[in-house]
Short mmCIF file of C-alpha atoms in Angstrom, two decimals:
data_model
loop_
_atom_site.label_atom_id
_atom_site.label_comp_id
_atom_site.label_asym_id
_atom_site.label_seq_id
_atom_site.Cartn_x
_atom_site.Cartn_y
_atom_site.Cartn_z
CA MET A 1355 118.30 120.27 112.70
CA LEU A 1356 115.30 121.37 110.31
CA LYS A 1357 115.45 117.93 108.89
CA SER A 1358 116.51 116.01 112.45
CA SER A 1359 112.85 117.50 113.43
CA ARG A 1360 111.31 116.40 110.74
CA SER A 1361 112.58 112.83 110.56
CA ARG A 1362 111.27 112.89 114.33
CA LEU A 1363 107.79 114.24 112.69
CA VAL A 1364 107.52 110.98 110.61
CA ALA A 1365 107.89 109.21 112.81
CA PHE A 1366 105.89 110.42 115.43
CA ILE A 1367 103.38 110.11 113.00
CA LEU A 1368 103.43 106.17 111.94
CA PHE A 1369 104.08 105.66 115.42
CA ILE A 1370 100.57 107.24 116.45
CA SER A 1371 98.96 105.32 113.40
CA LEU A 1372 100.53 102.39 114.48
CA ALA A 1373 99.14 102.64 117.46
CA LEU A 1374 95.48 103.71 116.15
CA ARG A 1375 95.84 100.36 114.65
CA TRP A 1376 96.55 97.73 117.44
CA GLY A 1377 94.08 99.39 119.39
CA LEU A 1378 91.66 98.95 116.88
CA ILE A 1379 92.94 95.31 116.28
CA LEU A 1380 92.31 94.75 120.85
CA LYS A 1381 88.80 95.74 120.53
CA GLY A 1382 88.53 92.45 117.94
CA GLY A 1383 86.73 92.01 114.82
CA GLN A 1384 89.12 89.38 113.58
CA TYR A 1385 87.38 86.49 111.77
CA PHE A 1386 84.13 88.72 110.72
CA PHE A 1387 85.18 88.28 107.22
CA SER A 1388 85.15 84.72 105.61
CA ASP A 1389 88.16 85.64 104.04
CA GLU A 1390 89.90 85.87 106.98
CA GLU A 1391 89.80 82.06 107.23
CA ARG A 1392 92.46 81.94 104.74
CA TYR A 1393 95.27 82.40 107.47
CA GLU A 1394 93.86 78.64 109.07
CA THR A 1395 96.33 77.64 105.90
CA SER A 1396 99.25 79.04 107.05
CA ARG A 1397 98.12 77.74 111.15
CA THR A 1398 97.70 74.03 108.94
CA PHE A 1399 101.48 74.24 107.70
CA ALA A 1400 102.42 75.18 110.75
CA LYS A 1401 101.36 72.68 112.89
CA LEU A 1402 102.26 70.23 110.17
CA VAL A 1403 105.93 71.15 110.14
CA LEU A 1404 106.85 70.96 114.06
CA GLU A 1405 104.53 67.69 113.80
CA GLY A 1406 107.32 66.04 111.41
CA SER A 1407 104.85 66.07 108.21
CA PRO A 1408 106.75 68.72 106.30
CA GLY A 1409 105.20 66.89 102.88
CA GLU A 1410 101.71 66.98 104.18
CA ALA A 1411 102.22 70.61 105.37
CA PHE A 1412 103.52 71.70 102.01
CA SER A 1413 100.40 70.16 100.13
CA GLN A 1414 98.07 71.68 102.25
CA LEU A 1415 99.52 75.24 101.16
CA PHE A 1416 98.05 74.88 97.67
CA ILE A 1417 94.96 73.60 98.17
CA ALA A 1418 93.44 76.65 97.45
CA PRO A 1419 96.04 78.67 95.68
CA GLU A 1420 95.08 81.98 95.75
CA HIS A 1421 96.22 84.73 97.87
CA LEU A 1422 98.85 82.89 97.90
CA GLY A 1423 101.47 85.03 99.22
CA PHE A 1424 99.71 86.31 102.63
CA LYS A 1425 99.57 82.63 103.34
CA ILE A 1426 102.83 82.36 102.69
CA ILE A 1427 104.09 85.55 104.73
CA GLY A 1428 101.47 84.50 107.70
CA LEU A 1429 103.64 81.64 108.38
CA ILE A 1430 105.71 83.72 110.21
CA PRO A 1431 102.94 84.56 112.83
CA ALA A 1432 101.35 80.86 112.77
CA PHE A 1433 104.66 79.53 113.88
CA ILE A 1434 105.29 82.19 116.61
CA GLU A 1435 101.66 81.38 117.83
CA GLN A 1436 103.15 77.22 117.96
CA PHE A 1437 105.28 78.54 120.27
CA THR A 1438 103.48 81.01 122.27
CA ARG A 1439 99.37 80.33 122.18
CA ALA A 1440 96.70 80.38 119.95
CA SER A 1441 95.48 83.79 119.47
CA LEU A 1442 94.01 86.10 116.70
CA ALA A 1443 94.98 89.14 117.89
CA LEU A 1444 98.38 88.14 117.89
CA PRO A 1445 98.76 88.17 114.04
CA ALA A 1446 96.38 90.64 113.07
CA LEU A 1447 98.99 92.81 115.07
CA PHE A 1448 101.78 91.00 112.90
CA PHE A 1449 99.89 92.39 109.91
CA SER A 1450 98.87 95.81 111.09
CA LEU A 1451 102.84 96.60 110.54
CA PHE A 1452 102.37 96.30 107.03
CA SER A 1453 100.15 99.11 107.24
CA ALA A 1454 101.76 101.27 108.87
CA LEU A 1455 104.60 101.01 106.56
CA ASN A 1456 102.05 101.94 103.59
CA LEU A 1457 102.15 105.25 105.05
CA TYR A 1458 105.79 105.21 104.65
CA LEU A 1459 106.15 104.02 101.59
CA ILE A 1460 103.98 107.04 100.61
CA TYR A 1461 106.20 109.48 101.82
CA ARG A 1462 109.20 107.96 100.38
CA ILE A 1463 107.69 107.46 96.74
CA ALA A 1464 106.68 111.29 96.82
CA ARG A 1465 110.25 112.28 98.12
CA ARG A 1466 111.72 110.07 95.27
CA ALA A 1467 109.67 111.41 92.31
CA GLY A 1468 110.98 114.74 93.57
CA ALA A 1469 108.75 116.31 95.84
CA ALA A 1470 110.17 118.63 98.86
CA GLU A 1471 110.00 117.61 102.49
CA LYS A 1472 107.15 119.24 102.99
CA GLU A 1473 105.35 117.93 100.00
CA SER A 1474 105.37 114.56 100.79
CA LEU A 1475 105.19 115.02 104.55
CA THR A 1476 101.31 116.88 103.29
CA ALA A 1477 101.41 113.51 101.63
CA LEU A 1478 101.59 111.56 105.20
CA ILE A 1479 99.90 113.57 106.80
CA LEU A 1480 96.76 112.56 104.15
CA ALA A 1481 97.54 109.21 104.12
CA ALA A 1482 97.55 108.62 107.99
CA VAL A 1483 94.08 109.94 108.30
CA SER A 1484 92.43 108.29 105.28
CA MET A 1485 89.91 106.12 106.96
CA SER A 1486 90.37 103.30 103.62
CA LEU A 1487 93.84 102.67 104.54
CA LEU A 1488 92.93 102.35 108.69
CA TYR A 1489 89.92 99.51 108.81
CA PHE A 1490 91.27 97.11 107.24
CA SER A 1491 94.23 96.65 110.10
CA ARG A 1492 91.84 94.75 112.41
CA HIS A 1493 91.00 92.06 109.88
CA LEU A 1494 93.52 89.47 108.75
CA LEU A 1495 92.82 90.21 105.12
CA PRO A 1496 95.52 89.82 102.15
CA TYR A 1497 95.25 94.04 101.10
CA ASP A 1498 97.55 95.83 103.13
CA THR A 1499 100.11 93.39 102.85
CA ALA A 1500 99.83 93.43 99.09
CA LEU A 1501 99.81 97.43 98.95
CA THR A 1502 102.68 97.02 100.67
CA PHE A 1503 104.42 95.44 97.89
CA GLY A 1504 102.96 97.05 94.85
CA LEU A 1505 104.19 100.89 96.93
CA LEU A 1506 107.65 99.16 97.04
CA GLY A 1507 107.72 97.99 92.99
CA VAL A 1508 106.38 102.01 92.68
CA TYR A 1509 109.10 102.96 94.87
CA SER A 1510 111.47 100.55 92.87
CA ALA A 1511 109.80 101.97 89.22
CA LEU A 1512 111.24 105.66 90.20
CA ASP A 1513 115.00 104.92 90.35
CA GLU A 1514 116.34 108.07 88.27
CA LYS A 1515 119.06 105.63 87.17
CA PRO A 1516 117.79 102.72 86.65
CA THR A 1517 119.66 98.90 87.24
CA PHE A 1518 119.80 95.47 86.45
CA ASN A 1519 118.91 95.42 90.30
CA SER A 1520 116.20 98.06 90.64
CA SER A 1521 114.23 96.79 87.59
CA PHE A 1522 114.05 93.89 88.71
CA ALA A 1523 113.18 94.44 91.82
CA CYS A 1524 110.36 95.94 90.02
CA GLY A 1525 109.35 93.05 88.61
CA GLY A 1526 110.17 91.03 92.02
CA TRP A 1527 107.79 93.13 94.30
CA SER A 1528 105.07 93.98 91.86
CA PHE A 1529 104.91 89.88 91.47
CA THR A 1530 104.62 89.76 94.49
CA CYS A 1531 101.81 92.64 95.28
CA PHE A 1532 99.86 90.20 92.75
CA ILE A 1533 100.73 86.58 94.44
CA THR A 1534 99.47 88.21 97.56
CA TYR A 1535 96.56 89.60 96.77
CA ASN A 1536 94.84 88.72 93.16
CA GLY A 1537 92.86 91.55 93.01
CA TYR A 1538 96.05 94.12 92.86
CA TRP A 1539 96.75 93.35 89.30
CA SER A 1540 96.61 96.54 88.56
CA LEU A 1541 98.91 97.91 91.52
CA ALA A 1542 101.28 95.73 89.65
CA GLY A 1543 100.79 96.72 86.69
CA ILE A 1544 101.34 100.34 86.86
CA ALA A 1545 104.47 99.59 88.95
CA ILE A 1546 105.19 98.11 85.95
CA LEU A 1547 104.68 100.31 83.35
CA ILE A 1548 105.62 103.67 85.52
CA HIS A 1549 108.92 101.62 85.52
CA ILE A 1550 109.52 100.89 81.18
CA LEU A 1551 107.80 103.74 80.41
CA ARG A 1552 109.53 106.75 82.97
CA GLY A 1553 112.05 108.58 81.26
CA ASN A 1554 113.24 106.28 78.28
CA LYS A 1555 115.64 107.93 76.01
CA ASN A 1556 115.10 105.50 72.96
CA PHE A 1557 113.94 102.42 72.35
CA GLY A 1558 116.71 100.45 73.50
CA ASP A 1559 116.23 101.64 77.05
CA LEU A 1560 112.81 100.93 76.96
CA THR A 1561 113.53 96.93 76.18
CA ARG A 1562 116.48 96.73 78.00
CA LYS A 1563 114.28 97.45 81.42
CA GLY A 1564 111.42 95.95 79.98
CA LEU A 1565 112.97 92.34 79.43
CA ILE A 1566 114.70 92.79 83.13
CA THR A 1567 111.44 93.56 84.74
CA ALA A 1568 109.57 91.13 83.08
CA THR A 1569 112.23 88.90 84.25
CA GLY A 1570 112.22 89.62 87.75
CA PHE A 1571 108.03 89.24 87.48
CA ILE A 1572 108.61 86.07 85.57
CA LEU A 1573 111.03 84.06 87.24
CA PRO A 1574 109.66 83.83 90.83
CA ALA A 1575 106.02 83.30 89.35
CA ILE A 1576 108.02 80.03 87.83
CA LEU A 1577 109.45 78.85 90.35
CA LEU A 1578 105.85 78.98 92.02
CA PHE A 1579 104.34 77.33 89.54
CA LEU A 1580 106.90 74.50 89.71
CA LEU A 1581 106.47 74.05 93.75
CA ALA A 1582 102.81 74.36 92.80
CA SER A 1583 102.93 71.10 90.17
CA PHE A 1584 104.00 69.65 92.50
CA ALA A 1585 101.94 69.74 95.11
CA GLY A 1586 99.56 68.50 92.38
CA THR A 1587 97.81 72.54 91.95
CA ASN A 1588 97.90 73.71 88.66
CA LEU A 1589 98.30 77.18 89.32
CA ILE A 1590 96.61 79.25 86.12
CA ALA A 1591 93.59 77.04 86.12
CA ASP A 1592 92.82 77.24 89.95
CA TYR A 1593 93.59 81.00 89.53
CA ARG A 1594 91.45 81.57 86.46
CA ALA A 1595 88.39 79.66 88.20
CA PHE A 1596 88.96 81.44 91.45
CA SER A 1597 88.26 85.17 89.11
CA ALA A 1598 84.77 83.33 88.02
CA THR A 1599 83.57 83.49 91.45
CA VAL A 1600 84.50 87.36 92.30
CA SER A 1601 81.25 87.55 91.59
CA GLN A 1602 78.88 89.42 94.52
CA GLY A 1603 77.59 92.53 93.79
CA SER A 1604 76.62 94.09 90.54
CA PHE A 1605 78.59 94.04 87.79
CA ASP A 1606 76.71 97.87 86.72
CA GLU A 1607 78.05 99.44 89.50
CA GLY A 1608 81.55 99.23 89.04
CA TRP A 1609 81.79 102.99 87.54
CA SER A 1610 80.13 104.15 90.60
CA LEU A 1611 80.28 101.91 93.25
CA PRO A 1612 84.70 103.59 94.37
CA PHE A 1613 83.12 106.92 94.80
CA GLU A 1614 80.34 105.82 96.87
CA TYR A 1615 82.72 103.89 98.28
CA PHE A 1616 85.04 106.02 99.41
CA TRP A 1617 82.39 108.96 99.93
CA HIS A 1618 80.71 106.76 103.22
CA ALA A 1619 84.87 105.83 104.04
CA GLU A 1620 86.27 108.98 104.18
CA HIS A 1621 83.76 111.38 103.68
CA TRP A 1622 84.88 115.10 103.26
CA LEU A 1623 88.33 113.90 103.01
CA ILE A 1624 87.54 112.27 99.83
CA ILE A 1625 86.05 115.97 98.49
CA LEU A 1626 89.37 117.67 99.19
CA LEU A 1627 91.49 114.67 97.76
CA ILE A 1628 89.42 115.13 94.40
CA LEU A 1629 89.85 119.01 94.89
CA LEU A 1630 93.50 119.13 95.49
CA SER A 1631 94.30 116.63 92.58
CA THR A 1632 91.83 118.35 90.51
CA TYR A 1633 93.93 121.89 91.60
CA ALA A 1634 97.43 120.22 90.62
CA ILE A 1635 96.44 118.53 87.62
CA PHE A 1636 95.16 122.15 85.97
CA SER A 1637 97.62 124.02 87.91
CA SER A 1638 100.70 122.42 86.20
CA ARG A 1639 98.91 123.06 82.89
CA GLY A 1640 100.85 119.60 81.49
CA LYS A 1641 104.24 120.30 82.46
CA ASP A 1642 104.41 118.70 85.05
CA LYS A 1643 105.26 115.45 84.22
CA THR A 1644 104.87 113.65 87.70
CA ILE A 1645 101.49 115.50 88.38
CA ASN A 1646 101.37 113.75 85.07
CA LEU A 1647 102.26 110.55 86.23
CA TRP A 1648 100.28 110.40 89.70
CA ALA A 1649 97.04 111.47 87.98
CA SER A 1650 97.72 108.49 85.03
CA ALA A 1651 98.22 106.51 87.91
CA VAL A 1652 94.89 107.33 89.02
CA ILE A 1653 93.15 106.93 85.95
CA PHE A 1654 94.48 103.90 85.21
CA ILE A 1655 93.62 101.51 88.45
CA TYR A 1656 89.70 102.94 88.12
CA LEU A 1657 89.54 101.86 84.31
CA CYS A 1658 90.84 98.62 85.32
CA LEU A 1659 87.96 98.60 88.03
CA LEU A 1660 85.54 100.04 85.45
CA ILE A 1661 86.05 97.66 82.17
CA PRO A 1662 86.46 94.31 83.40
CA SER A 1663 83.32 95.43 85.64
CA VAL A 1664 81.03 96.69 83.42
CA LEU A 1665 82.19 96.11 80.48
CA LEU A 1666 83.02 92.86 80.30
CA HIS A 1667 81.56 91.63 83.62
CA GLN A 1668 85.00 89.51 84.62
CA PHE A 1669 84.31 90.68 88.07
CA VAL A 1670 82.52 92.75 90.79
CA VAL A 1671 84.43 95.67 91.72
CA TYR A 1672 84.32 96.30 95.96
CA GLY A 1673 85.75 99.25 98.20
CA ARG A 1674 88.97 96.83 98.94
CA LEU A 1675 89.72 97.40 95.06
CA ALA A 1676 88.78 100.82 94.54
CA ARG A 1677 91.14 101.73 97.70
CA GLN A 1678 94.17 101.26 95.33
CA MET A 1679 93.90 104.45 94.22
CA ILE A 1680 94.30 105.98 97.90
CA PRO A 1681 98.09 106.22 97.40
CA PHE A 1682 98.58 108.04 94.49
CA LEU A 1683 95.41 110.23 95.03
CA VAL A 1684 96.99 111.54 98.45
CA ILE A 1685 100.56 112.28 96.93
CA LEU A 1686 98.93 114.24 93.80
CA SER A 1687 96.33 116.27 96.11
CA ALA A 1688 99.37 116.92 98.77
CA SER A 1689 101.22 118.34 94.71
CA GLY A 1690 97.82 120.39 94.51
CA LEU A 1691 98.24 121.71 97.71
CA GLU A 1692 101.94 122.95 97.60
CA ASN A 1693 100.74 124.49 94.21
CA PHE A 1694 98.03 126.40 95.93
CA MET A 1695 100.60 127.55 98.71
CA GLN A 1696 103.07 128.89 96.01
CA GLU A 1697 100.22 130.76 94.21
CA PHE A 1698 98.17 132.22 96.27
CA SER A 1699 99.34 134.71 99.49
CA PHE A 1700 96.77 133.38 101.86
CA GLY A 1701 97.45 129.79 101.02
CA THR A 1702 100.11 128.16 103.28
CA LYS A 1703 97.31 129.85 106.14
CA LEU A 1704 94.62 128.31 104.49
CA ALA A 1705 96.06 125.31 104.13
CA LYS A 1706 96.78 124.92 108.03
CA ILE A 1707 92.96 125.27 108.70
CA LEU A 1708 92.59 122.31 105.91
CA LEU A 1709 94.78 119.85 107.54
CA ALA A 1710 93.37 121.01 110.48
CA VAL A 1711 89.76 119.59 109.20
CA VAL A 1712 91.09 116.57 107.68
CA ILE A 1713 92.08 115.56 111.63
CA VAL A 1714 88.93 116.61 113.00
CA GLN A 1715 87.56 114.30 110.02
CA ALA A 1716 89.95 111.65 110.61
CA ALA A 1717 88.82 110.92 114.22
CA TRP A 1718 85.03 111.35 113.40
CA ASN A 1719 85.72 108.79 110.69
CA TYR A 1720 87.76 106.84 113.28
CA GLN A 1721 85.49 106.40 116.04
CA ALA A 1722 82.88 104.90 113.60
CA SER A 1723 85.79 102.16 113.15
CA TYR A 1724 86.51 102.15 116.89
CA ALA A 1725 82.85 101.86 118.10
CA LEU A 1726 82.20 98.43 116.39
CA THR A 1727 81.52 95.36 118.00
CA TYR A 1728 81.12 92.20 116.21
CA PRO A 1729 79.43 88.58 116.83
CA ARG A 1730 82.05 87.09 118.05
CA GLU A 1731 83.07 89.56 121.16
CA PHE A 1732 79.53 90.16 121.37
CA ALA A 1733 78.47 85.79 122.20
CA GLN A 1734 82.05 86.31 124.41
CA LYS A 1735 80.38 89.23 126.64
CA VAL A 1736 77.02 87.17 126.84
CA GLN A 1737 78.56 84.64 127.78
CA ALA A 1738 80.81 86.31 130.51
CA GLU A 1739 78.14 88.40 131.87
CA TYR A 1740 75.55 85.24 131.71
CA PRO A 1741 77.74 81.94 132.34
CA GLY A 1742 74.41 79.84 131.95
CA PHE A 1743 73.91 80.46 128.07
CA THR A 1744 75.64 78.22 125.61
CA PHE A 1745 76.90 79.94 121.94
CA SER A 1746 78.56 77.77 119.77
CA GLU A 1747 80.95 79.23 117.08
CA LYS A 1748 79.06 77.72 114.51
CA ARG A 1749 76.00 80.08 114.99
CA MET A 1750 78.23 82.96 113.65
CA THR A 1751 78.73 81.18 110.07
CA PHE A 1752 77.23 81.58 107.02
CA GLY A 1753 73.30 80.14 106.63
CA ALA A 1754 73.35 79.66 111.04
CA PRO A 1755 69.51 80.89 111.70
CA THR A 1756 69.14 84.33 112.84
CA LEU A 1757 67.82 83.25 116.18
CA CYS A 1758 68.80 80.59 118.32
CA GLN A 1759 68.54 79.88 121.64
CA ASN A 1760 69.32 78.04 124.95
CA SER A 1761 68.87 78.04 128.86
CA GLY A 1762 66.14 80.31 128.05
CA TYR A 1763 67.79 82.67 126.51
CA ILE A 1764 67.36 84.09 122.79
CA ALA A 1765 70.53 85.45 120.69
CA GLU A 1766 69.11 87.66 117.76
CA TYR A 1767 71.92 88.74 114.20
CA VAL A 1768 75.08 87.20 116.15
CA LYS A 1769 76.41 86.26 112.88
CA ARG A 1770 78.02 87.27 109.47
CA PHE A 1771 75.53 87.30 106.81
CA GLU A 1772 76.21 86.56 103.58
CA VAL A 1773 73.32 88.67 102.32
CA PRO A 1774 70.40 91.03 104.07
CA PRO A 1775 68.90 89.07 106.59
CA GLU A 1776 64.62 89.26 106.99
CA PRO A 1777 63.38 90.65 109.78
CA ASN A 1778 62.73 88.55 112.85
CA PRO A 1779 59.27 87.98 114.70
CA PRO A 1780 59.18 90.52 117.67
CA ILE A 1781 60.03 88.47 120.97
CA ASP A 1782 58.53 88.66 124.07
CA GLY A 1783 61.38 88.51 126.64
CA GLN A 1784 64.06 91.30 128.13
CA LEU A 1785 66.49 92.84 126.41
CA LEU A 1786 69.48 92.28 127.78
CA LEU A 1787 72.29 93.20 125.63
CA SER A 1788 72.34 94.60 122.19
CA ALA A 1789 74.85 96.36 119.63
CA PRO A 1790 74.44 97.64 116.24
CA HIS A 1791 75.54 94.60 113.87
CA PRO A 1792 78.61 95.62 112.07
CA ASP A 1793 77.14 95.04 108.63
CA ASN A 1794 75.63 98.75 109.69
CA PHE A 1795 79.32 100.08 109.27
CA LEU A 1796 78.92 101.89 105.31
CA PRO A 1797 82.08 101.03 104.22
CA TYR A 1798 81.56 97.16 104.88
CA GLN A 1799 78.72 97.67 102.39
CA TYR A 1800 80.77 97.87 99.60
CA GLU A 1801 81.85 94.37 99.87
CA GLY A 1802 79.79 92.18 98.03
CA TYR A 1803 76.93 94.36 98.82
CA THR A 1804 74.19 94.55 95.16
CA TYR A 1805 72.69 98.68 95.65
CA GLU A 1806 69.04 96.90 96.87
CA GLN A 1807 70.82 95.11 99.02
CA ARG A 1808 72.90 98.50 100.94
CA GLN A 1809 69.18 100.15 100.78
CA TYR A 1810 67.58 97.21 102.88
CA LEU A 1811 70.24 97.53 105.19
CA ARG A 1812 70.03 100.53 105.79
CA GLU A 1813 66.27 100.73 106.56
CA LEU A 1814 67.02 97.19 108.95
CA LYS A 1815 70.00 99.10 110.59
CA PRO A 1816 69.92 95.14 112.16
CA GLU A 1817 71.09 94.79 115.74
CA MET A 1818 72.94 92.34 117.80
CA ARG A 1819 70.37 91.41 120.65
CA PHE A 1820 70.32 89.04 123.91
CA TYR A 1821 67.58 88.42 125.19
CA LYS A 1822 65.82 86.47 128.48
CA ALA A 1823 62.82 84.67 127.13
CA ASP A 1824 59.43 85.60 129.07
CA ALA A 1825 57.62 81.96 129.94
CA LYS A 1826 55.01 81.87 127.88
CA PHE A 1827 56.93 82.59 124.71
CA MET A 1828 58.71 79.13 125.67
CA SER A 1829 55.65 77.52 124.86
CA ASP A 1830 55.56 74.39 123.03
CA SER A 1831 52.29 76.20 121.35
CA ASN A 1832 54.41 78.97 120.25
CA PRO A 1833 55.59 77.84 116.41
CA ILE A 1834 58.41 80.97 117.00
CA TRP A 1835 59.91 79.06 120.00
CA LYS A 1836 58.84 75.35 118.61
CA THR A 1837 60.85 76.13 115.60
CA MET A 1838 64.04 77.94 117.11
CA LYS A 1839 67.09 76.63 116.98
CA SER A 1840 69.77 75.44 119.85
CA CYS A 1841 72.77 78.11 120.29
CA LEU A 1842 74.28 75.12 120.87
CA VAL A 1843 75.01 73.00 117.31
CA GLY A 1844 74.61 69.49 118.37
CA GLU A 1845 71.49 70.52 119.80
CA ASN A 1846 67.71 70.89 118.32
#
């Protein structure tokens, strides 16, 4: 009976988590990041196949091969779109299933590693209230999908009696994680290391697991490289070239950015996770191998961010890379909370209070994401309320002006920023609509902005604005108006 009630609680938490993600998606925000446009490769492939051009479709898939697994998985919603209608929400709803699945995998990993049902449930709750694991689900980005495969690799790695199948699966899932989002190579790596090094009784076991796991990783890699070569693409050369482009931001922040990012994404929740994790480590006095495992996983991923960025200047650390640590941190925190409840008489009461506090914190964190308005949705609202105004989608891209005009109306900051914009001159006119630009959402500022740029954005606090310009302001003698580009691409 108790097991049944806890199973229902797990299902309830997952249902609420998925509903929150779908609610976020239906409020818009898709294609805000330029990286989301990689989904267009999936759309193009599906369209060409149905038009009877599979060879051309196959070639298109490998033109820009980074994060190739995401594009392949994206074929599922892309084909569905071909039989229904084009929709940015539909693929986002599909990919959000991986985001919710990650929560369940964290729960299952804790159980497989030996945690009791209550402790595993605590890990699930902590993961469910994590902002870092939520807000990317509204975007068509590969991070949650790759995280799913990485966690599946970890789950396979924890098999108490490793078999050929579990070792091969660990390698296969790890490769799928890497190929889906190349930035999660450290997550793929920790899954493989856990499987090879955990519970070895002799060198022969280590070697056997290592060879089978490597085979599981290498075989699909070879197959993919061969397919790419048929399309005229050298995957290794292209991946090497792509890795050199991950340079937007500051290399020197690699050691500190994860902590800043987590504070602005999670607020007091990250402090609690760190405190509980620290307590888990010290209360076990190094005798609990599972706690040592999760602590090592967090440290390993952190070092995989710090060393290539700060010391080697190979790539810049972003918030999306730091979030790989969250699954291991919440499992470690759940262990710390369980140890605390067992060692202190008031532990259970305090644990209930802490869980209530983190749920309140999560609600506060979530509302910040739910309140966001994006350039695409802002422009759609403007055109719905003022049909005389026309706004081209190209005016939202990098390089577009921060001010544009059409039919006596002016739009300001209704676009994506590559770098923080310069302040615009004052506009004489009636302000009809406004909304804070989504780059005011602090977690977004850890996806390529330097420290100085983040500080500038926080001072500027850019707003998307829509004006009805005064007649005098629209005079040809006004240099601001005269040089202002049209919001309709193709007009001066």
